[in-house]
Short mmCIF file of C-alpha atoms in Angstrom, two decimals:
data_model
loop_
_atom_site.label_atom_id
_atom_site.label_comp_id
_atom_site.label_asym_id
_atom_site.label_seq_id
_atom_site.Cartn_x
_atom_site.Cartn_y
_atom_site.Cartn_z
CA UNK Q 1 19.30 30.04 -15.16
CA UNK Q 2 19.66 29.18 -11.73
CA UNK Q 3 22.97 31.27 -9.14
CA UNK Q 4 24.85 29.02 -7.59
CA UNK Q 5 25.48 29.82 -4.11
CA UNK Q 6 28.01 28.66 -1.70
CA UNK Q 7 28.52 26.94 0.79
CA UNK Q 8 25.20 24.88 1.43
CA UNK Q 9 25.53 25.53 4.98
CA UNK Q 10 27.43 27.08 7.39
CA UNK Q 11 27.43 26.43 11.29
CA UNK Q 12 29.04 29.61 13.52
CA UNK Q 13 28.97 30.28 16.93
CA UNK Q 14 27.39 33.83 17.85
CA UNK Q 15 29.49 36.74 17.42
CA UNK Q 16 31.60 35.27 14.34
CA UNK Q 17 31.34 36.47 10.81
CA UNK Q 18 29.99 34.39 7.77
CA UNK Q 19 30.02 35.20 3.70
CA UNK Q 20 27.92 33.86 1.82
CA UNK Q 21 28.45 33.93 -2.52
CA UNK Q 22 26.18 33.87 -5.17
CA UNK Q 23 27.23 33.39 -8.88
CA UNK Q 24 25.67 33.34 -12.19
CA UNK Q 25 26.78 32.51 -15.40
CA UNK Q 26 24.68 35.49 -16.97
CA UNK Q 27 25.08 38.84 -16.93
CA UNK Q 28 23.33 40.23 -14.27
CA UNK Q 29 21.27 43.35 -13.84
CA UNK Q 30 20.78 43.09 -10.26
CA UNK Q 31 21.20 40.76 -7.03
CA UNK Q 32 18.58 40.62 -4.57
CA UNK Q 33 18.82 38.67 -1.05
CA UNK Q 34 16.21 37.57 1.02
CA UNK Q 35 16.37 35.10 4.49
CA UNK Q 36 13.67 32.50 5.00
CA UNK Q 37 13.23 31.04 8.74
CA UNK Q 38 12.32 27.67 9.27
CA UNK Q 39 8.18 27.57 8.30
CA UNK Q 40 7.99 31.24 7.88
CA UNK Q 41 8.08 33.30 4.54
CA UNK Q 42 11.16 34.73 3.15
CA UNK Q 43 11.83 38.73 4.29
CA UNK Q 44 13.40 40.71 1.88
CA UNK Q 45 17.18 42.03 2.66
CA UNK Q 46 18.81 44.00 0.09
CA UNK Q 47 18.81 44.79 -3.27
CA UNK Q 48 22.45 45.34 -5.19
CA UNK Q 49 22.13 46.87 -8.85
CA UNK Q 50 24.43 46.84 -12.01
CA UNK Q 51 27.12 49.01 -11.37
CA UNK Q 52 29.09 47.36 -8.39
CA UNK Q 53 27.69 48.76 -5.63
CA UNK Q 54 27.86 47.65 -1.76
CA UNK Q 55 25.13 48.13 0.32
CA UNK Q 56 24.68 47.48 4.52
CA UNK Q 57 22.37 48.01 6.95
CA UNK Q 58 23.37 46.79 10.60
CA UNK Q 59 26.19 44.15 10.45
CA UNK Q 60 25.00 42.56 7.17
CA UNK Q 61 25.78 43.71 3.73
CA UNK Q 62 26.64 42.61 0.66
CA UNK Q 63 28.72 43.44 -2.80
CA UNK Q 64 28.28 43.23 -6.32
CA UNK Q 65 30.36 42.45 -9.03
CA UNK Q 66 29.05 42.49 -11.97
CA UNK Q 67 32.08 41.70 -14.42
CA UNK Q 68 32.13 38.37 -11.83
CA UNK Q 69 28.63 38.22 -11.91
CA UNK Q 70 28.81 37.57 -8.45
CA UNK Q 71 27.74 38.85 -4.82
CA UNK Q 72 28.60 38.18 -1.50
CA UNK Q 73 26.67 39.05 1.56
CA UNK Q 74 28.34 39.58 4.99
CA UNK Q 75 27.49 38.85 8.15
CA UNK Q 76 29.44 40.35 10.88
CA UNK Q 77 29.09 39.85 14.50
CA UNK Q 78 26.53 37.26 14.14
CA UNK Q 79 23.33 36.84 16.17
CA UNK Q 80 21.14 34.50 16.58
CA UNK Q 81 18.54 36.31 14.86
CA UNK Q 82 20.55 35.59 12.24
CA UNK Q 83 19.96 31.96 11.58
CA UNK Q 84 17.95 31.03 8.64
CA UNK Q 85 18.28 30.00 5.11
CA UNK Q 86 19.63 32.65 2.87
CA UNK Q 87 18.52 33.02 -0.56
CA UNK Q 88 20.12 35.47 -3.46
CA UNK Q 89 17.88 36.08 -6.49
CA UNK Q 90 19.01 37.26 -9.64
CA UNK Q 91 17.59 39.50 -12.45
CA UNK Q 92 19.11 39.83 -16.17
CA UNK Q 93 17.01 42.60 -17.05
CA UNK Q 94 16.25 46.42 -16.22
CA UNK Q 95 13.09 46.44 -18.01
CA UNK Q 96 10.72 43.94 -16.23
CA UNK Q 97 11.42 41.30 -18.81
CA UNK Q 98 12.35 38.31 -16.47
CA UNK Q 99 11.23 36.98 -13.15
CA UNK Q 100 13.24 36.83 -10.01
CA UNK Q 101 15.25 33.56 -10.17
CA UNK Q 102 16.83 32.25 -6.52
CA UNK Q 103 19.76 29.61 -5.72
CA UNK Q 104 18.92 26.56 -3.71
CA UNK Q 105 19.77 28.82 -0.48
CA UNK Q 106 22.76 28.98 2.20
CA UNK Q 107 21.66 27.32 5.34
CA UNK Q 108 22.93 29.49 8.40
CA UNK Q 109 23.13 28.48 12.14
CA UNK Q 110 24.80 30.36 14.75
CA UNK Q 111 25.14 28.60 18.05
CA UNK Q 112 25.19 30.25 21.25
CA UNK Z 1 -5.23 42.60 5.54
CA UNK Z 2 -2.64 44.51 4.48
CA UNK Z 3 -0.05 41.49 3.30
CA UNK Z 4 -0.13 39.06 0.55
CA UNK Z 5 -3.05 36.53 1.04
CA UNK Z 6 -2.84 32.74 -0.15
CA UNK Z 7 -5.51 30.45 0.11
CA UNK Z 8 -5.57 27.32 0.89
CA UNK Z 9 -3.06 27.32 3.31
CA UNK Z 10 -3.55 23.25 3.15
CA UNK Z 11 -4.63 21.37 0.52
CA UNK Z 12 -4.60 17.28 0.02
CA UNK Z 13 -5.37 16.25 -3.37
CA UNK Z 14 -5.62 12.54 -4.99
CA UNK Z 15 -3.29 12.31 -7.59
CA UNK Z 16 -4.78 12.84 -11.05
CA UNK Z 17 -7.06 15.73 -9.88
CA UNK Z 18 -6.92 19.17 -10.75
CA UNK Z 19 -6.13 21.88 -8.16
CA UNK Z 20 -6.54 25.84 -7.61
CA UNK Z 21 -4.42 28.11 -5.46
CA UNK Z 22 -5.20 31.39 -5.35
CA UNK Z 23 -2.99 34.98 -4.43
CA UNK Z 24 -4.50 38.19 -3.41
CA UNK Z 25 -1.23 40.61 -4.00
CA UNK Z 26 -0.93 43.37 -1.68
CA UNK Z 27 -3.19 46.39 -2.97
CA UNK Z 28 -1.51 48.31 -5.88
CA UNK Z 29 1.11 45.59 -6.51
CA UNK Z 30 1.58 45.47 -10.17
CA UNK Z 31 4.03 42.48 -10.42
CA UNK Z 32 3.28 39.30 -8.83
CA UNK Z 33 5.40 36.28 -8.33
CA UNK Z 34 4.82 32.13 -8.12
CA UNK Z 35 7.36 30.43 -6.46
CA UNK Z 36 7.45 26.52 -5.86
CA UNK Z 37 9.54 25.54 -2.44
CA UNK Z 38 10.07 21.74 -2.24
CA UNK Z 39 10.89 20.20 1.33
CA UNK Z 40 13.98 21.80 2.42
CA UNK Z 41 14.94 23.05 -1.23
CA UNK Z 42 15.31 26.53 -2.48
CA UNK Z 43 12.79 28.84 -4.48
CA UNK Z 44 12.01 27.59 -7.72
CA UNK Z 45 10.71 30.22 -10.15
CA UNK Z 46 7.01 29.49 -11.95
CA UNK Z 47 6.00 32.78 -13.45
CA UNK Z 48 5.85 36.24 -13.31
CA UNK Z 49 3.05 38.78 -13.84
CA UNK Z 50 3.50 42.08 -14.88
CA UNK Z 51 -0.53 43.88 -14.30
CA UNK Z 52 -2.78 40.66 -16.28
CA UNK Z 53 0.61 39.74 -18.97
CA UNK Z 54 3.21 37.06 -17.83
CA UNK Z 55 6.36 38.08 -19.81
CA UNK Z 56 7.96 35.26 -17.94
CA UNK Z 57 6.96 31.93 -17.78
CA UNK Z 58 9.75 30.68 -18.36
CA UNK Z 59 9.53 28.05 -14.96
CA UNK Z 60 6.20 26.99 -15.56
CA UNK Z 61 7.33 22.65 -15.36
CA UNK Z 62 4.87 21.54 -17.72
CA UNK Z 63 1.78 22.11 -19.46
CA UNK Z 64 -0.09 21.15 -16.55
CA UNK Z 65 0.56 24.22 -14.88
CA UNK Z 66 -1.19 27.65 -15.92
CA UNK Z 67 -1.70 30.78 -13.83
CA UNK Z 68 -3.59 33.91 -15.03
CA UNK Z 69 -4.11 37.05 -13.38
CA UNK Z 70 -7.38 38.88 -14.03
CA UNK Z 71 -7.91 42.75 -13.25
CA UNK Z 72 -4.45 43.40 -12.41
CA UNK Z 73 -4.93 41.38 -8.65
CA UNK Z 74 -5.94 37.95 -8.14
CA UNK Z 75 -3.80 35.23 -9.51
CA UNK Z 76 -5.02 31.82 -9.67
CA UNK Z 77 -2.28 29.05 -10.55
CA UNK Z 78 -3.68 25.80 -11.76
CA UNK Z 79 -2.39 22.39 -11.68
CA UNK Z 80 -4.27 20.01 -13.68
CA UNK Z 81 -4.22 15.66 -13.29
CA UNK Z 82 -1.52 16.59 -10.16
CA UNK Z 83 0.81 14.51 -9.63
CA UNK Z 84 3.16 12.91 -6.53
CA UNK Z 85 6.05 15.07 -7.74
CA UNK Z 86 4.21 18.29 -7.61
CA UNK Z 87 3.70 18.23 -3.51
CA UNK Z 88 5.22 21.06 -2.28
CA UNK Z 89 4.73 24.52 -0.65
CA UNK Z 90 3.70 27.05 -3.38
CA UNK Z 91 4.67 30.93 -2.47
CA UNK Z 92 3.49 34.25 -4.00
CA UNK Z 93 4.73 37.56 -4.02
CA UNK Z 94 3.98 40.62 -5.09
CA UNK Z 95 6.08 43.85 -5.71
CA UNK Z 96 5.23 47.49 -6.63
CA UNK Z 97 8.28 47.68 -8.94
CA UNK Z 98 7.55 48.02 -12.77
CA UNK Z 99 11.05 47.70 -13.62
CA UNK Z 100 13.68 45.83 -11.95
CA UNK Z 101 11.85 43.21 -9.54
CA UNK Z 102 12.15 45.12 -6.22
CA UNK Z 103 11.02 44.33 -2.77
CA UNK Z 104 8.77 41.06 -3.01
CA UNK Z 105 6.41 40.69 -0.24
CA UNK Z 106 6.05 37.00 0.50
CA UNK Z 107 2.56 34.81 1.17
CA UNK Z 108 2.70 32.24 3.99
CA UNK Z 109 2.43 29.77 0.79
CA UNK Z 110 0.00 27.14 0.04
CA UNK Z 111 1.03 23.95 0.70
CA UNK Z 112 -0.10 21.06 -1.58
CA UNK Z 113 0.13 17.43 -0.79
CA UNK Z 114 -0.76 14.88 -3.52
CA UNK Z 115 -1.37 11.40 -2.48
#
């Protein structure tokens, strides 16, 4: 089943921060995120695994709750690199069982 | 090349045709991923490949659609009699996990318009 993330969209001028949630209504295994610019591919950010972990790199990171069965990624300081569509993907299984499923994606734009 | 190739990058069909798009994986890649992105929508899951098996199909949208994977490589997804409906931009990926789906390494996508 598809996570539902929130909000659709989000507009932010550069330098402010943004969160972005993803929930499911399964248990998860593990969260992945990924950010997809406008007629390009989608590049691979994190991935967050069972066990409630937080992970960063640079000014974004992201959380994990699994009992919530929800994660948020952060953006701090935003750039406008950072605009884009963000996508988290969910997995229900350790084991290779199940595909990769994505929400319908946050839309981001920071304005300078 | 060293990335995941998809081919056609184009293709315009007449509905009621059948169709091919094909995914070269990135070399070693055992799972691979298909992926249908409408305009301005999000990712919608088709099917996943783990080496030739599929132990998920589970998004495949009808029986009009079948992949296959041959050799542990090349995927080929299929869409027979295409319809209006089934224009969109179809991605693959590939990952070296076995397990847990990790890093997946995105085609440009193939994008299909049915008229």
């Amino acid at each position: 089943q598809q996570p539902v993330q929130s909000p659709q969209a989000v507009i932010l001028r550069e330098g402010e921060d943004a969160v972005i949630n993803c929930s499911s209504s399964k248990a998860l295994y593990s969260v992945h995120w990924y950010r997809q610019k406008h007629g390009e591919a989608p590049i691979f950010l994190m991935i967050l695994l069972k066990g409630g972990e937080q992970k960063g790199h640079d000014k974004i990171s992201a959380s994990f709750n699994e009992k919530k069965q929800q994660s948020s990624l952060y953006l701090t300081a935003s750039q406008l690199s950072y605009s884009g569509t963000y996508f988290c993907g969910t997995s229900t299984s350790g084991g290779g069982a199940d595909g990769l499923t994505f929400g319908k994606g946050t839309h981001l734009i920071i304005q300078p | 090349g060293a990335g995941v190739s998809q081919s056609p990058s184009n293709k315009v069909t007449e509905k009621g045709k059948d169709v091919e798009l094909r995914c070269d994986p990135i070399s070693g890649h055992t799972a691979l991923y298909w992926y249908r992105q409408s305009l301005g929508q999000g990712l919608e899951f088709l099917i996943y490949f783990q080496g030739n098996s599929a132990p998920d199909k589970s998004g495949l949208p009808s029986d009009r659609f079948s992949a296959e994977r041959t050799g542990g490589s090349v995927s080929t997804l299929t869409i027979q009699r295409t319809q209006q409906e089934d224009s969109a931009v179809y991605l693959c990926a590939s990952s070296l996990a076995t397990g847990i789906p990790g890093e997946l390494f995105f085609g440009e996508g193939s994008r299909l318009t049915v008229l």
